[in-house]
PDB file of C-alpha atoms and ligand atoms in Angstrom:
ATOM      1  CA  MET A 237      26.291 117.491 146.918  1.00  0.00           C
ATOM      2  CA  HIS A 238      28.424 119.195 144.254  1.00  0.00           C
ATOM      3  CA  ARG A 239      32.084 119.088 145.186  1.00  0.00           C
ATOM      4  CA  THR A 240      35.369 119.640 143.461  1.00  0.00           C
ATOM      5  CA  PRO A 241      37.442 116.517 144.080  1.00  0.00           C
ATOM      6  CA  HIS A 242      40.177 117.949 146.346  1.00  0.00           C
ATOM      7  CA  TRP A 243      40.855 120.539 149.003  1.00  0.00           C
ATOM      8  CA  SER A 244      41.400 123.913 147.414  1.00  0.00           C
ATOM      9  CA  LEU A 245      43.398 126.971 148.482  1.00  0.00           C
ATOM     10  CA  GLU A 246      41.562 129.105 145.975  1.00  0.00           C
ATOM     11  CA  GLN A 247      39.856 132.194 147.423  1.00  0.00           C
ATOM     12  CA  LEU A 248      36.062 131.876 147.538  1.00  0.00           C
ATOM     13  CA  PRO A 249      33.959 134.612 145.930  1.00  0.00           C
ATOM     14  CA  ASP A 250      32.479 137.324 148.224  1.00  0.00           C
ATOM     15  CA  MET A 251      28.980 136.685 149.558  1.00  0.00           C
ATOM     16  CA  ASP A 252      26.291 138.973 148.237  1.00  0.00           C
ATOM     17  CA  GLY A 253      23.894 140.723 150.645  1.00  0.00           C
ATOM     18  CA  ALA A 254      21.132 138.133 150.322  1.00  0.00           C
ATOM     19  CA  GLN A 255      23.537 135.252 150.958  1.00  0.00           C
ATOM     20  CA  PHE A 256      24.946 137.011 154.007  1.00  0.00           C
ATOM     21  CA  ARG A 257      21.460 137.575 155.458  1.00  0.00           C
ATOM     22  CA  GLN A 258      20.510 133.943 154.850  1.00  0.00           C
ATOM     23  CA  TRP A 259      23.564 132.614 156.699  1.00  0.00           C
ATOM     24  CA  GLN A 260      23.297 135.276 159.398  1.00  0.00           C
ATOM     25  CA  ALA A 261      19.694 134.215 160.094  1.00  0.00           C
ATOM     26  CA  LEU A 262      20.568 130.513 160.174  1.00  0.00           C
ATOM     27  CA  LEU A 263      23.378 131.057 162.658  1.00  0.00           C
ATOM     28  CA  GLU A 264      21.213 133.229 164.884  1.00  0.00           C
ATOM     29  CA  THR A 265      18.231 130.867 164.832  1.00  0.00           C
ATOM     30  CA  ARG A 266      20.348 127.875 165.713  1.00  0.00           C
ATOM     31  CA  THR A 267      22.857 129.337 168.168  1.00  0.00           C
ATOM     32  CA  GLY A 268      21.651 132.826 169.173  1.00  0.00           C
ATOM     33  CA  VAL A 269      24.905 134.306 167.842  1.00  0.00           C
ATOM     34  CA  CYS A 270      24.166 137.445 165.840  1.00  0.00           C
ATOM     35  CA  VAL A 271      26.822 138.475 163.302  1.00  0.00           C
ATOM     36  CA  SER A 272      26.505 142.164 162.435  1.00  0.00           C
ATOM     37  CA  GLU A 273      27.033 143.402 158.884  1.00  0.00           C
ATOM     38  CA  GLN A 274      30.402 144.818 159.957  1.00  0.00           C
ATOM     39  CA  ARG A 275      31.496 141.274 160.687  1.00  0.00           C
ATOM     40  CA  GLN A 276      30.461 139.810 157.340  1.00  0.00           C
ATOM     41  CA  VAL A 277      34.123 139.092 156.559  1.00  0.00           C
ATOM     42  CA  TYR A 278      34.369 136.982 159.716  1.00  0.00           C
ATOM     43  CA  LEU A 279      31.332 134.923 158.719  1.00  0.00           C
ATOM     44  CA  GLN A 280      32.594 134.525 155.182  1.00  0.00           C
ATOM     45  CA  THR A 281      36.079 133.471 156.303  1.00  0.00           C
ATOM     46  CA  SER A 282      34.744 130.909 158.797  1.00  0.00           C
ATOM     47  CA  LEU A 283      32.235 129.441 156.348  1.00  0.00           C
ATOM     48  CA  GLY A 284      34.811 129.515 153.580  1.00  0.00           C
ATOM     49  CA  ALA A 285      37.282 127.502 155.651  1.00  0.00           C
ATOM     50  CA  ARG A 286      34.777 124.685 156.026  1.00  0.00           C
ATOM     51  CA  MET A 287      33.590 124.917 152.412  1.00  0.00           C
ATOM     52  CA  ARG A 288      37.158 124.670 151.141  1.00  0.00           C
ATOM     53  CA  GLU A 289      37.636 121.540 153.222  1.00  0.00           C
ATOM     54  CA  LEU A 290      34.627 120.076 151.441  1.00  0.00           C
ATOM     55  CA  GLY A 291      35.719 121.369 148.046  1.00  0.00           C
ATOM     56  CA  MET A 292      32.605 123.552 147.716  1.00  0.00           C
ATOM     57  CA  ARG A 293      32.476 127.070 146.265  1.00  0.00           C
ATOM     58  CA  ASP A 294      28.802 127.989 146.197  1.00  0.00           C
ATOM     59  CA  TYR A 295      27.262 129.508 149.374  1.00  0.00           C
ATOM     60  CA  GLN A 296      23.706 128.750 148.209  1.00  0.00           C
ATOM     61  CA  LEU A 297      24.402 125.068 147.488  1.00  0.00           C
ATOM     62  CA  TYR A 298      26.203 124.702 150.788  1.00  0.00           C
ATOM     63  CA  TYR A 299      23.277 126.360 152.601  1.00  0.00           C
ATOM     64  CA  GLU A 300      20.870 123.870 151.046  1.00  0.00           C
ATOM     65  CA  TYR A 301      23.151 121.005 152.005  1.00  0.00           C
ATOM     66  CA  VAL A 302      23.410 122.154 155.651  1.00  0.00           C
ATOM     67  CA  THR A 303      19.682 122.680 156.059  1.00  0.00           C
ATOM     68  CA  GLU A 304      18.449 119.393 154.606  1.00  0.00           C
ATOM     69  CA  GLY A 305      18.065 115.965 156.181  1.00  0.00           C
ATOM     70  CA  ILE A 306      20.305 113.954 158.456  1.00  0.00           C
ATOM     71  CA  SER A 307      23.481 114.626 156.483  1.00  0.00           C
ATOM     72  CA  GLY A 308      22.704 118.343 156.824  1.00  0.00           C
ATOM     73  CA  ALA A 309      22.345 117.987 160.603  1.00  0.00           C
ATOM     74  CA  LEU A 310      25.706 116.208 160.765  1.00  0.00           C
ATOM     75  CA  GLU A 311      27.319 118.852 158.612  1.00  0.00           C
ATOM     76  CA  TRP A 312      25.861 121.585 160.834  1.00  0.00           C
ATOM     77  CA  SER A 313      27.567 120.096 163.892  1.00  0.00           C
ATOM     78  CA  ALA A 314      30.878 120.185 162.007  1.00  0.00           C
ATOM     79  CA  LEU A 315      30.286 123.739 160.762  1.00  0.00           C
ATOM     80  CA  VAL A 316      29.450 125.080 164.225  1.00  0.00           C
ATOM     81  CA  GLU A 317      33.056 124.377 165.194  1.00  0.00           C
ATOM     82  CA  TRP A 318      34.160 126.916 162.589  1.00  0.00           C
ATOM     83  CA  LEU A 319      31.569 129.526 163.505  1.00  0.00           C
ATOM     84  CA  THR A 320      32.042 129.825 167.271  1.00  0.00           C
ATOM     85  CA  VAL A 321      34.545 132.127 168.959  1.00  0.00           C
ATOM     86  CA  ARG A 322      36.191 130.069 171.691  1.00  0.00           C
ATOM     87  CA  GLU A 323      38.825 132.403 173.083  1.00  0.00           C
ATOM     88  CA  THR A 324      39.316 131.926 176.830  1.00  0.00           C
ATOM     89  CA  SER A 325      41.968 131.537 179.555  1.00  0.00           C
ATOM     90  CA  PHE A 326      42.361 130.678 183.243  1.00  0.00           C
ATOM     91  CA  MET A 327      41.048 133.372 185.633  1.00  0.00           C
ATOM     92  CA  ARG A 328      40.202 135.467 182.589  1.00  0.00           C
ATOM     93  CA  HIS A 329      38.604 138.275 184.586  1.00  0.00           C
ATOM     94  CA  ARG A 330      40.336 137.983 187.923  1.00  0.00           C
ATOM     95  CA  ALA A 331      38.015 140.355 189.780  1.00  0.00           C
ATOM     96  CA  SER A 332      35.059 138.058 189.004  1.00  0.00           C
ATOM     97  CA  PHE A 333      36.903 135.114 190.549  1.00  0.00           C
ATOM     98  CA  ASP A 334      37.808 137.270 193.579  1.00  0.00           C
ATOM     99  CA  CYS A 335      34.077 137.965 193.908  1.00  0.00           C
ATOM    100  CA  VAL A 336      33.423 134.197 193.836  1.00  0.00           C
ATOM    101  CA  ALA A 337      36.060 133.712 196.564  1.00  0.00           C
ATOM    102  CA  GLN A 338      34.388 136.311 198.774  1.00  0.00           C
ATOM    103  CA  PHE A 339      31.006 134.742 198.186  1.00  0.00           C
ATOM    104  CA  LEU A 340      32.299 131.276 199.069  1.00  0.00           C
ATOM    105  CA  ALA A 341      33.798 132.496 202.335  1.00  0.00           C
ATOM    106  CA  GLN A 342      30.241 133.190 203.538  1.00  0.00           C
ATOM    107  CA  ARG A 343      28.412 130.534 201.586  1.00  0.00           C
ATOM    108  CA  GLN A 344      30.333 127.618 203.023  1.00  0.00           C
ATOM    109  CA  SER A 345      29.033 128.261 206.510  1.00  0.00           C
ATOM    110  CA  ALA A 346      25.554 129.370 205.359  1.00  0.00           C
ATOM    111  CA  VAL A 347      24.975 126.105 203.469  1.00  0.00           C
ATOM    112  CA  SER A 348      26.525 123.367 205.503  1.00  0.00           C
ATOM    113  CA  ASP A 349      24.335 120.369 204.794  1.00  0.00           C
ATOM    114  CA  ARG A 350      24.632 119.788 201.048  1.00  0.00           C
ATOM    115  CA  PRO A 351      27.257 119.795 198.277  1.00  0.00           C
ATOM    116  CA  LEU A 352      27.799 123.150 196.573  1.00  0.00           C
ATOM    117  CA  GLN A 353      27.004 123.288 192.858  1.00  0.00           C
ATOM    118  CA  PHE A 354      28.482 125.621 190.239  1.00  0.00           C
ATOM    119  CA  TRP A 355      27.843 126.082 186.520  1.00  0.00           C
ATOM    120  CA  SER A 356      30.142 127.477 183.867  1.00  0.00           C
ATOM    121  CA  VAL A 357      27.818 128.370 180.958  1.00  0.00           C
ATOM    122  CA  GLY A 358      29.635 128.611 177.608  1.00  0.00           C
ATOM    123  CA  CYS A 359      32.729 127.043 179.147  1.00  0.00           C
ATOM    124  CA  ALA A 360      34.705 126.709 175.849  1.00  0.00           C
ATOM    125  CA  SER A 361      37.807 124.548 176.465  1.00  0.00           C
ATOM    126  CA  GLY A 362      37.299 124.426 180.236  1.00  0.00           C
ATOM    127  CA  GLU A 363      39.664 127.029 181.693  1.00  0.00           C
ATOM    128  CA  GLU A 364      36.787 128.911 183.349  1.00  0.00           C
ATOM    129  CA  ALA A 365      35.370 125.782 185.017  1.00  0.00           C
ATOM    130  CA  TYR A 366      38.797 124.729 186.312  1.00  0.00           C
ATOM    131  CA  SER A 367      39.367 128.271 187.595  1.00  0.00           C
ATOM    132  CA  LEU A 368      36.163 127.950 189.632  1.00  0.00           C
ATOM    133  CA  ALA A 369      37.454 124.654 191.031  1.00  0.00           C
ATOM    134  CA  ILE A 370      40.738 126.336 192.023  1.00  0.00           C
ATOM    135  CA  VAL A 371      38.879 129.144 193.807  1.00  0.00           C
ATOM    136  CA  MET A 372      36.747 126.575 195.639  1.00  0.00           C
ATOM    137  CA  GLU A 373      39.801 124.559 196.735  1.00  0.00           C
ATOM    138  CA  GLN A 374      41.473 127.759 197.953  1.00  0.00           C
ATOM    139  CA  SER A 375      38.326 128.661 199.832  1.00  0.00           C
ATOM    140  CA  LEU A 376      38.308 125.255 201.552  1.00  0.00           C
ATOM    141  CA  VAL A 377      41.862 125.775 202.756  1.00  0.00           C
ATOM    142  CA  ALA A 378      41.100 129.325 203.907  1.00  0.00           C
ATOM    143  CA  SER A 379      38.089 128.129 205.915  1.00  0.00           C
ATOM    144  CA  GLY A 380      40.107 125.331 207.516  1.00  0.00           C
ATOM    145  CA  GLN A 381      37.803 122.629 206.164  1.00  0.00           C
ATOM    146  CA  LYS A 382      39.470 119.415 205.119  1.00  0.00           C
ATOM    147  CA  ARG A 383      36.830 118.255 202.692  1.00  0.00           C
ATOM    148  CA  ARG A 384      33.594 119.526 201.338  1.00  0.00           C
ATOM    149  CA  ASP A 385      31.642 118.032 198.533  1.00  0.00           C
ATOM    150  CA  TYR A 386      31.089 120.217 195.477  1.00  0.00           C
ATOM    151  CA  GLY A 387      30.600 119.778 191.745  1.00  0.00           C
ATOM    152  CA  ILE A 388      30.872 121.928 188.655  1.00  0.00           C
ATOM    153  CA  TRP A 389      28.718 121.665 185.544  1.00  0.00           C
ATOM    154  CA  ALA A 390      30.386 123.056 182.445  1.00  0.00           C
ATOM    155  CA  THR A 391      28.449 123.318 179.192  1.00  0.00           C
ATOM    156  CA  ASP A 392      29.101 124.516 175.655  1.00  0.00           C
ATOM    157  CA  ILE A 393      27.718 124.058 172.158  1.00  0.00           C
ATOM    158  CA  SER A 394      31.111 123.040 170.728  1.00  0.00           C
ATOM    159  CA  GLN A 395      31.948 119.344 170.940  1.00  0.00           C
ATOM    160  CA  HIS A 396      35.559 120.044 170.029  1.00  0.00           C
ATOM    161  CA  ALA A 397      35.903 122.533 172.903  1.00  0.00           C
ATOM    162  CA  LEU A 398      34.386 120.012 175.309  1.00  0.00           C
ATOM    163  CA  ASP A 399      36.838 117.318 174.182  1.00  0.00           C
ATOM    164  CA  GLN A 400      39.714 119.702 174.880  1.00  0.00           C
ATOM    165  CA  ALA A 401      38.163 120.594 178.238  1.00  0.00           C
ATOM    166  CA  ARG A 402      37.884 116.956 179.352  1.00  0.00           C
ATOM    167  CA  ASN A 403      41.475 116.392 178.339  1.00  0.00           C
ATOM    168  CA  GLY A 404      42.526 119.398 180.439  1.00  0.00           C
ATOM    169  CA  CYS A 405      45.824 120.112 178.615  1.00  0.00           C
ATOM    170  CA  TYR A 406      46.783 123.697 177.835  1.00  0.00           C
ATOM    171  CA  PRO A 407      49.638 125.669 176.330  1.00  0.00           C
ATOM    172  CA  ASP A 408      51.363 128.288 178.474  1.00  0.00           C
ATOM    173  CA  ARG A 409      49.494 131.223 176.892  1.00  0.00           C
ATOM    174  CA  ARG A 410      46.135 129.925 178.204  1.00  0.00           C
ATOM    175  CA  LEU A 411      47.262 130.004 181.831  1.00  0.00           C
ATOM    176  CA  GLY A 412      46.905 133.810 181.682  1.00  0.00           C
ATOM    177  CA  GLY A 413      45.503 134.928 185.019  1.00  0.00           C
ATOM    178  CA  LEU A 414      47.007 132.203 187.221  1.00  0.00           C
ATOM    179  CA  GLY A 415      49.698 133.171 189.716  1.00  0.00           C
ATOM    180  CA  GLU A 416      52.995 131.243 189.828  1.00  0.00           C
ATOM    181  CA  ARG A 417      51.990 129.261 192.924  1.00  0.00           C
ATOM    182  CA  GLU A 418      48.590 128.433 191.466  1.00  0.00           C
ATOM    183  CA  ARG A 419      50.272 127.027 188.352  1.00  0.00           C
ATOM    184  CA  GLU A 420      52.579 124.883 190.421  1.00  0.00           C
ATOM    185  CA  GLN A 421      49.807 123.569 192.607  1.00  0.00           C
ATOM    186  CA  TRP A 422      47.086 122.880 190.056  1.00  0.00           C
ATOM    187  CA  LEU A 423      48.892 122.051 186.815  1.00  0.00           C
ATOM    188  CA  GLU A 424      51.434 119.417 185.866  1.00  0.00           C
ATOM    189  CA  ARG A 425      54.034 120.221 183.242  1.00  0.00           C
ATOM    190  CA  LEU A 426      53.999 117.681 180.402  1.00  0.00           C
ATOM    191  CA  HIS A 427      56.888 116.522 178.198  1.00  0.00           C
ATOM    192  CA  ASN A 428      55.503 118.441 175.224  1.00  0.00           C
ATOM    193  CA  GLY A 429      55.673 121.741 177.154  1.00  0.00           C
ATOM    194  CA  GLN A 430      51.926 121.883 177.794  1.00  0.00           C
ATOM    195  CA  TYR A 431      50.288 121.853 181.222  1.00  0.00           C
ATOM    196  CA  ARG A 432      47.664 119.412 182.465  1.00  0.00           C
ATOM    197  CA  VAL A 433      45.114 120.161 185.153  1.00  0.00           C
ATOM    198  CA  VAL A 434      45.593 117.851 188.158  1.00  0.00           C
ATOM    199  CA  PRO A 435      43.078 114.989 188.597  1.00  0.00           C
ATOM    200  CA  ALA A 436      41.765 116.496 191.862  1.00  0.00           C
ATOM    201  CA  LEU A 437      40.275 119.344 189.813  1.00  0.00           C
ATOM    202  CA  ARG A 438      39.381 117.322 186.711  1.00  0.00           C
ATOM    203  CA  ASP A 439      37.291 114.961 188.844  1.00  0.00           C
ATOM    204  CA  ARG A 440      35.154 117.875 190.038  1.00  0.00           C
ATOM    205  CA  VAL A 441      33.959 119.057 186.636  1.00  0.00           C
ATOM    206  CA  CYS A 442      31.309 117.446 184.457  1.00  0.00           C
ATOM    207  CA  PHE A 443      31.546 118.727 180.871  1.00  0.00           C
ATOM    208  CA  THR A 444      28.453 118.305 178.789  1.00  0.00           C
ATOM    209  CA  ARG A 445      27.065 119.645 175.521  1.00  0.00           C
ATOM    210  CA  LEU A 446      24.287 122.189 175.783  1.00  0.00           C
ATOM    211  CA  ASN A 447      23.036 124.778 173.347  1.00  0.00           C
ATOM    212  CA  ILE A 448      21.994 127.645 175.600  1.00  0.00           C
ATOM    213  CA  LEU A 449      18.931 128.204 173.405  1.00  0.00           C
ATOM    214  CA  GLU A 450      17.760 124.830 174.727  1.00  0.00           C
ATOM    215  CA  LEU A 451      18.263 125.848 178.349  1.00  0.00           C
ATOM    216  CA  ALA A 452      14.712 124.867 179.237  1.00  0.00           C
ATOM    217  CA  GLN A 453      15.632 121.209 178.645  1.00  0.00           C
ATOM    218  CA  ALA A 454      18.684 121.256 180.927  1.00  0.00           C
ATOM    219  CA  PRO A 455      18.098 119.512 184.260  1.00  0.00           C
ATOM    220  CA  ILE A 456      20.660 121.730 186.019  1.00  0.00           C
ATOM    221  CA  ARG A 457      19.206 123.753 188.913  1.00  0.00           C
ATOM    222  CA  ASP A 458      19.699 124.885 192.543  1.00  0.00           C
ATOM    223  CA  LEU A 459      23.076 126.368 191.750  1.00  0.00           C
ATOM    224  CA  ASP A 460      25.207 128.256 194.207  1.00  0.00           C
ATOM    225  CA  ILE A 461      27.190 129.950 191.438  1.00  0.00           C
ATOM    226  CA  ILE A 462      26.352 130.463 187.775  1.00  0.00           C
ATOM    227  CA  PHE A 463      29.276 131.902 185.838  1.00  0.00           C
ATOM    228  CA  CYS A 464      28.399 133.068 182.324  1.00  0.00           C
ATOM    229  CA  GLN A 465      30.928 135.345 180.641  1.00  0.00           C
ATOM    230  CA  ASN A 466      31.684 136.267 177.020  1.00  0.00           C
ATOM    231  CA  LEU A 467      28.792 134.267 175.609  1.00  0.00           C
ATOM    232  CA  LEU A 468      25.799 136.593 175.829  1.00  0.00           C
ATOM    233  CA  ILE A 469      27.779 139.428 174.205  1.00  0.00           C
ATOM    234  CA  TYR A 470      27.216 137.697 170.844  1.00  0.00           C
ATOM    235  CA  PHE A 471      23.431 137.718 171.335  1.00  0.00           C
ATOM    236  CA  ARG A 472      20.776 140.379 170.767  1.00  0.00           C
ATOM    237  CA  ARG A 473      19.776 142.313 173.864  1.00  0.00           C
ATOM    238  CA  TRP A 474      16.273 140.841 174.132  1.00  0.00           C
ATOM    239  CA  ARG A 475      17.777 137.355 174.075  1.00  0.00           C
ATOM    240  CA  ARG A 476      20.400 138.232 176.692  1.00  0.00           C
ATOM    241  CA  ARG A 477      17.619 139.417 179.003  1.00  0.00           C
ATOM    242  CA  ASP A 478      15.526 136.328 178.340  1.00  0.00           C
ATOM    243  CA  LEU A 479      18.409 133.933 179.033  1.00  0.00           C
ATOM    244  CA  LEU A 480      19.506 135.824 182.147  1.00  0.00           C
ATOM    245  CA  ASN A 481      15.949 135.575 183.485  1.00  0.00           C
ATOM    246  CA  GLN A 482      16.051 131.829 182.896  1.00  0.00           C
ATOM    247  CA  LEU A 483      19.454 131.532 184.576  1.00  0.00           C
ATOM    248  CA  ALA A 484      18.172 133.515 187.585  1.00  0.00           C
ATOM    249  CA  MET A 485      15.514 130.829 188.093  1.00  0.00           C
ATOM    250  CA  ARG A 486      18.255 128.178 188.226  1.00  0.00           C
ATOM    251  CA  LEU A 487      19.984 129.756 191.230  1.00  0.00           C
ATOM    252  CA  ALA A 488      19.445 128.410 194.718  1.00  0.00           C
ATOM    253  CA  PRO A 489      18.319 131.100 197.192  1.00  0.00           C
ATOM    254  CA  GLY A 490      21.416 133.111 198.145  1.00  0.00           C
ATOM    255  CA  GLY A 491      23.312 131.893 195.059  1.00  0.00           C
ATOM    256  CA  ILE A 492      25.107 134.275 192.666  1.00  0.00           C
ATOM    257  CA  LEU A 493      25.094 134.853 188.911  1.00  0.00           C
ATOM    258  CA  VAL A 494      28.352 136.305 187.558  1.00  0.00           C
ATOM    259  CA  ILE A 495      28.417 137.752 184.034  1.00  0.00           C
ATOM    260  CA  GLY A 496      31.114 139.777 182.282  1.00  0.00           C
ATOM    261  CA  PRO A 497      31.322 143.491 183.170  1.00  0.00           C
ATOM    262  CA  GLY A 498      29.090 145.531 180.841  1.00  0.00           C
ATOM    263  CA  GLU A 499      27.491 142.487 179.233  1.00  0.00           C
ATOM    264  CA  ILE A 500      24.058 143.938 179.896  1.00  0.00           C
ATOM    265  CA  MET A 501      23.140 147.435 181.079  1.00  0.00           C
ATOM    266  CA  ASP A 502      19.359 147.657 181.245  1.00  0.00           C
ATOM    267  CA  TRP A 503      18.354 144.446 182.988  1.00  0.00           C
ATOM    268  CA  ASN A 504      16.656 143.892 186.342  1.00  0.00           C
ATOM    269  CA  ASN A 505      15.115 140.820 187.853  1.00  0.00           C
ATOM    270  CA  SER A 506      13.050 140.958 191.040  1.00  0.00           C
ATOM    271  CA  LEU A 507      14.563 137.657 192.231  1.00  0.00           C
ATOM    272  CA  LEU A 508      18.023 139.216 192.276  1.00  0.00           C
ATOM    273  CA  GLU A 509      19.991 142.034 193.866  1.00  0.00           C
ATOM    274  CA  ARG A 510      23.240 143.434 192.482  1.00  0.00           C
ATOM    275  CA  VAL A 511      26.423 142.431 194.338  1.00  0.00           C
ATOM    276  CA  PRO A 512      27.893 145.739 195.571  1.00  0.00           C
ATOM    277  CA  ASP A 513      31.288 145.525 193.857  1.00  0.00           C
ATOM    278  CA  ASP A 514      32.006 147.957 190.979  1.00  0.00           C
ATOM    279  CA  ARG A 515      34.677 145.727 189.441  1.00  0.00           C
ATOM    280  CA  VAL A 516      32.236 142.968 188.607  1.00  0.00           C
ATOM    281  CA  GLN A 517      28.740 142.399 187.294  1.00  0.00           C
ATOM    282  CA  ALA A 518      27.238 139.892 189.675  1.00  0.00           C
ATOM    283  CA  TYR A 519      23.798 139.316 191.165  1.00  0.00           C
ATOM    284  CA  ARG A 520      22.672 137.466 194.260  1.00  0.00           C
ATOM    285  CA  ARG A 521      19.396 135.609 194.412  1.00  0.00           C
ATOM    286  CA  ARG A 522      17.371 136.810 197.361  1.00  0.00           C
ATOM    287  CA  ASP A 523      16.315 134.257 199.945  1.00  0.00           C
ATOM    288  CA  SER A 524      12.642 133.312 199.669  1.00  0.00           C
ATOM    289  CA  MET A 525      11.852 135.216 202.898  1.00  0.00           C
ATOM    290  CA  GLU A 526      13.411 138.396 201.428  1.00  0.00           C
ATOM    291  CA  CYS A 527      11.136 138.138 198.374  1.00  0.00           C
ATOM    292  CA  LEU A 528       8.066 138.137 200.645  1.00  0.00           C
ATOM    293  CA  GLU A 529       9.154 141.333 202.448  1.00  0.00           C
TER     294      GLU A 529
HETATM  295  C1  SAM B 187      34.364 133.385 173.918  1.00  0.00           C
HETATM  296  S1  SAM B 187      33.943 131.829 174.572  1.00  0.00           S
HETATM  297  C2  SAM B 187      33.790 132.220 176.296  1.00  0.00           C
HETATM  298  C3  SAM B 187      34.479 131.209 177.170  1.00  0.00           C
HETATM  299  C4  SAM B 187      34.488 131.553 178.650  1.00  0.00           C
HETATM  300  N1  SAM B 187      33.146 131.648 179.177  1.00  0.00           N
HETATM  301  C5  SAM B 187      35.258 132.810 178.923  1.00  0.00           C
HETATM  302  O1  SAM B 187      34.658 133.834 179.286  1.00  0.00           O
HETATM  303  O2  SAM B 187      36.468 132.818 178.805  1.00  0.00           O
HETATM  304  C6  SAM B 187      32.227 131.657 174.063  1.00  0.00           C
HETATM  305  C7  SAM B 187      31.750 130.212 174.085  1.00  0.00           C
HETATM  306  O3  SAM B 187      30.342 130.191 173.901  1.00  0.00           O
HETATM  307  C8  SAM B 187      30.025 129.047 173.135  1.00  0.00           C
HETATM  308  N2  SAM B 187      28.707 129.214 172.517  1.00  0.00           N
HETATM  309  C9  SAM B 187      28.342 129.985 171.471  1.00  0.00           C
HETATM  310  N3  SAM B 187      27.037 129.836 171.218  1.00  0.00           N
HETATM  311  C10 SAM B 187      26.554 128.974 172.138  1.00  0.00           C
HETATM  312  C11 SAM B 187      25.273 128.443 172.391  1.00  0.00           C
HETATM  313  N4  SAM B 187      24.210 128.752 171.658  1.00  0.00           N
HETATM  314  N5  SAM B 187      25.158 127.572 173.428  1.00  0.00           N
HETATM  315  C12 SAM B 187      26.216 127.241 174.197  1.00  0.00           C
HETATM  316  N6  SAM B 187      27.446 127.701 173.988  1.00  0.00           N
HETATM  317  C13 SAM B 187      27.619 128.569 172.975  1.00  0.00           C
HETATM  318  C14 SAM B 187      31.152 128.938 172.134  1.00  0.00           C
HETATM  319  O4  SAM B 187      31.277 127.620 171.618  1.00  0.00           O
HETATM  320  C15 SAM B 187      32.353 129.364 172.982  1.00  0.00           C
HETATM  321  O5  SAM B 187      33.009 128.260 173.529  1.00  0.00           O
END
C-alpha cells in the first residue's frame, strides 16, 4: 500500500463521478446502504477521514486495497465504522414504544408458557434495545407479575457500536425520550457525568454482530417483537420490501414488527395486518388459524 508516513490534515481532492460510483456500489453491495449523488460529500468526507488516518490520498488505490485479500477484509471492517450513521437515543420515537407497551399488556397473558423474545435490528449503541427492556419491565409491574422470563437480541453491523452497547454508558444527550423517573430507575449516574444502564436491564440483552444482508444466516426466530427503525431508510425500496418480508417470517404468530413511521409506503405481506394506530407503523403477524380463513 502507498502511504505518506504520517497522519495528514491536508484536504483530499474531490472524487470524480466514476470514483463516486465505484465506492457507492461497493458500499451498497456490502451493506445495502445506498448513498445518493446528493450525498456524495458525505461519502467523500467519511472515506477521507479514514484515508487521512492511513496517510492515503488516492481513492482508486484505497479502493484496490480495501477490495483485495485478507488485509482488505480487515480494512473494510475498520472503514465500515466511518461509513455508518449511528445516531440514536433512548425511546427515540416514543409512540412506537407506547405501541409496544400496549401490545405487551395483551401478549403477556396470551403467551404464558414461554419466555418472550424481542429483536432490535440495527441497534447502534444499544439505546433502542434497552428502551425495549424498560417497556417490558414496566409492563411486568403493570400486570402485577413478579417475574417473567424474556430476552432481547440486538444486532448491528458496527463492532464499535456493539462495544458501546455492551458497556451501556451514555452521555445525558442520549437519554432523550426517557422521563425523569425512568432515568432514576434504570440508569446510574457515574462519576464522569455519564449514565450507566442498570445490570437488571443489561443482563436481558444479547448484542451480536449481524449484517442485515446476511439475515438468512441468523438463527433468530419466533419473535414476539421485531423493532427495526432508521435502518431501512438507507436502502433501496426493493431491498426494504425484501428484508421486511424476511423479518415477517421471523415473527411468532401474533408477534409485531415495528418500523419507523413512513419507512415504507407501498408494502403488504399476507402474513401481517397493520396495527390500527396512526402514530406508528407496526404490523401484527396473524395467527396460523387466521391465515387459513
Ligand atoms: C441510524 S442507526 C439506527 C439506530 C436505532 N435503530 C434507532 O432507530 O435509533 C442505523 C444503524 O444501522 C446500522 N447498519 C447499517 N447498515 C447495516 C447493515 N447492513 N446491517 C446491520 N446494521 C446496519 C448502522 O451501523 C447503525 O448503527
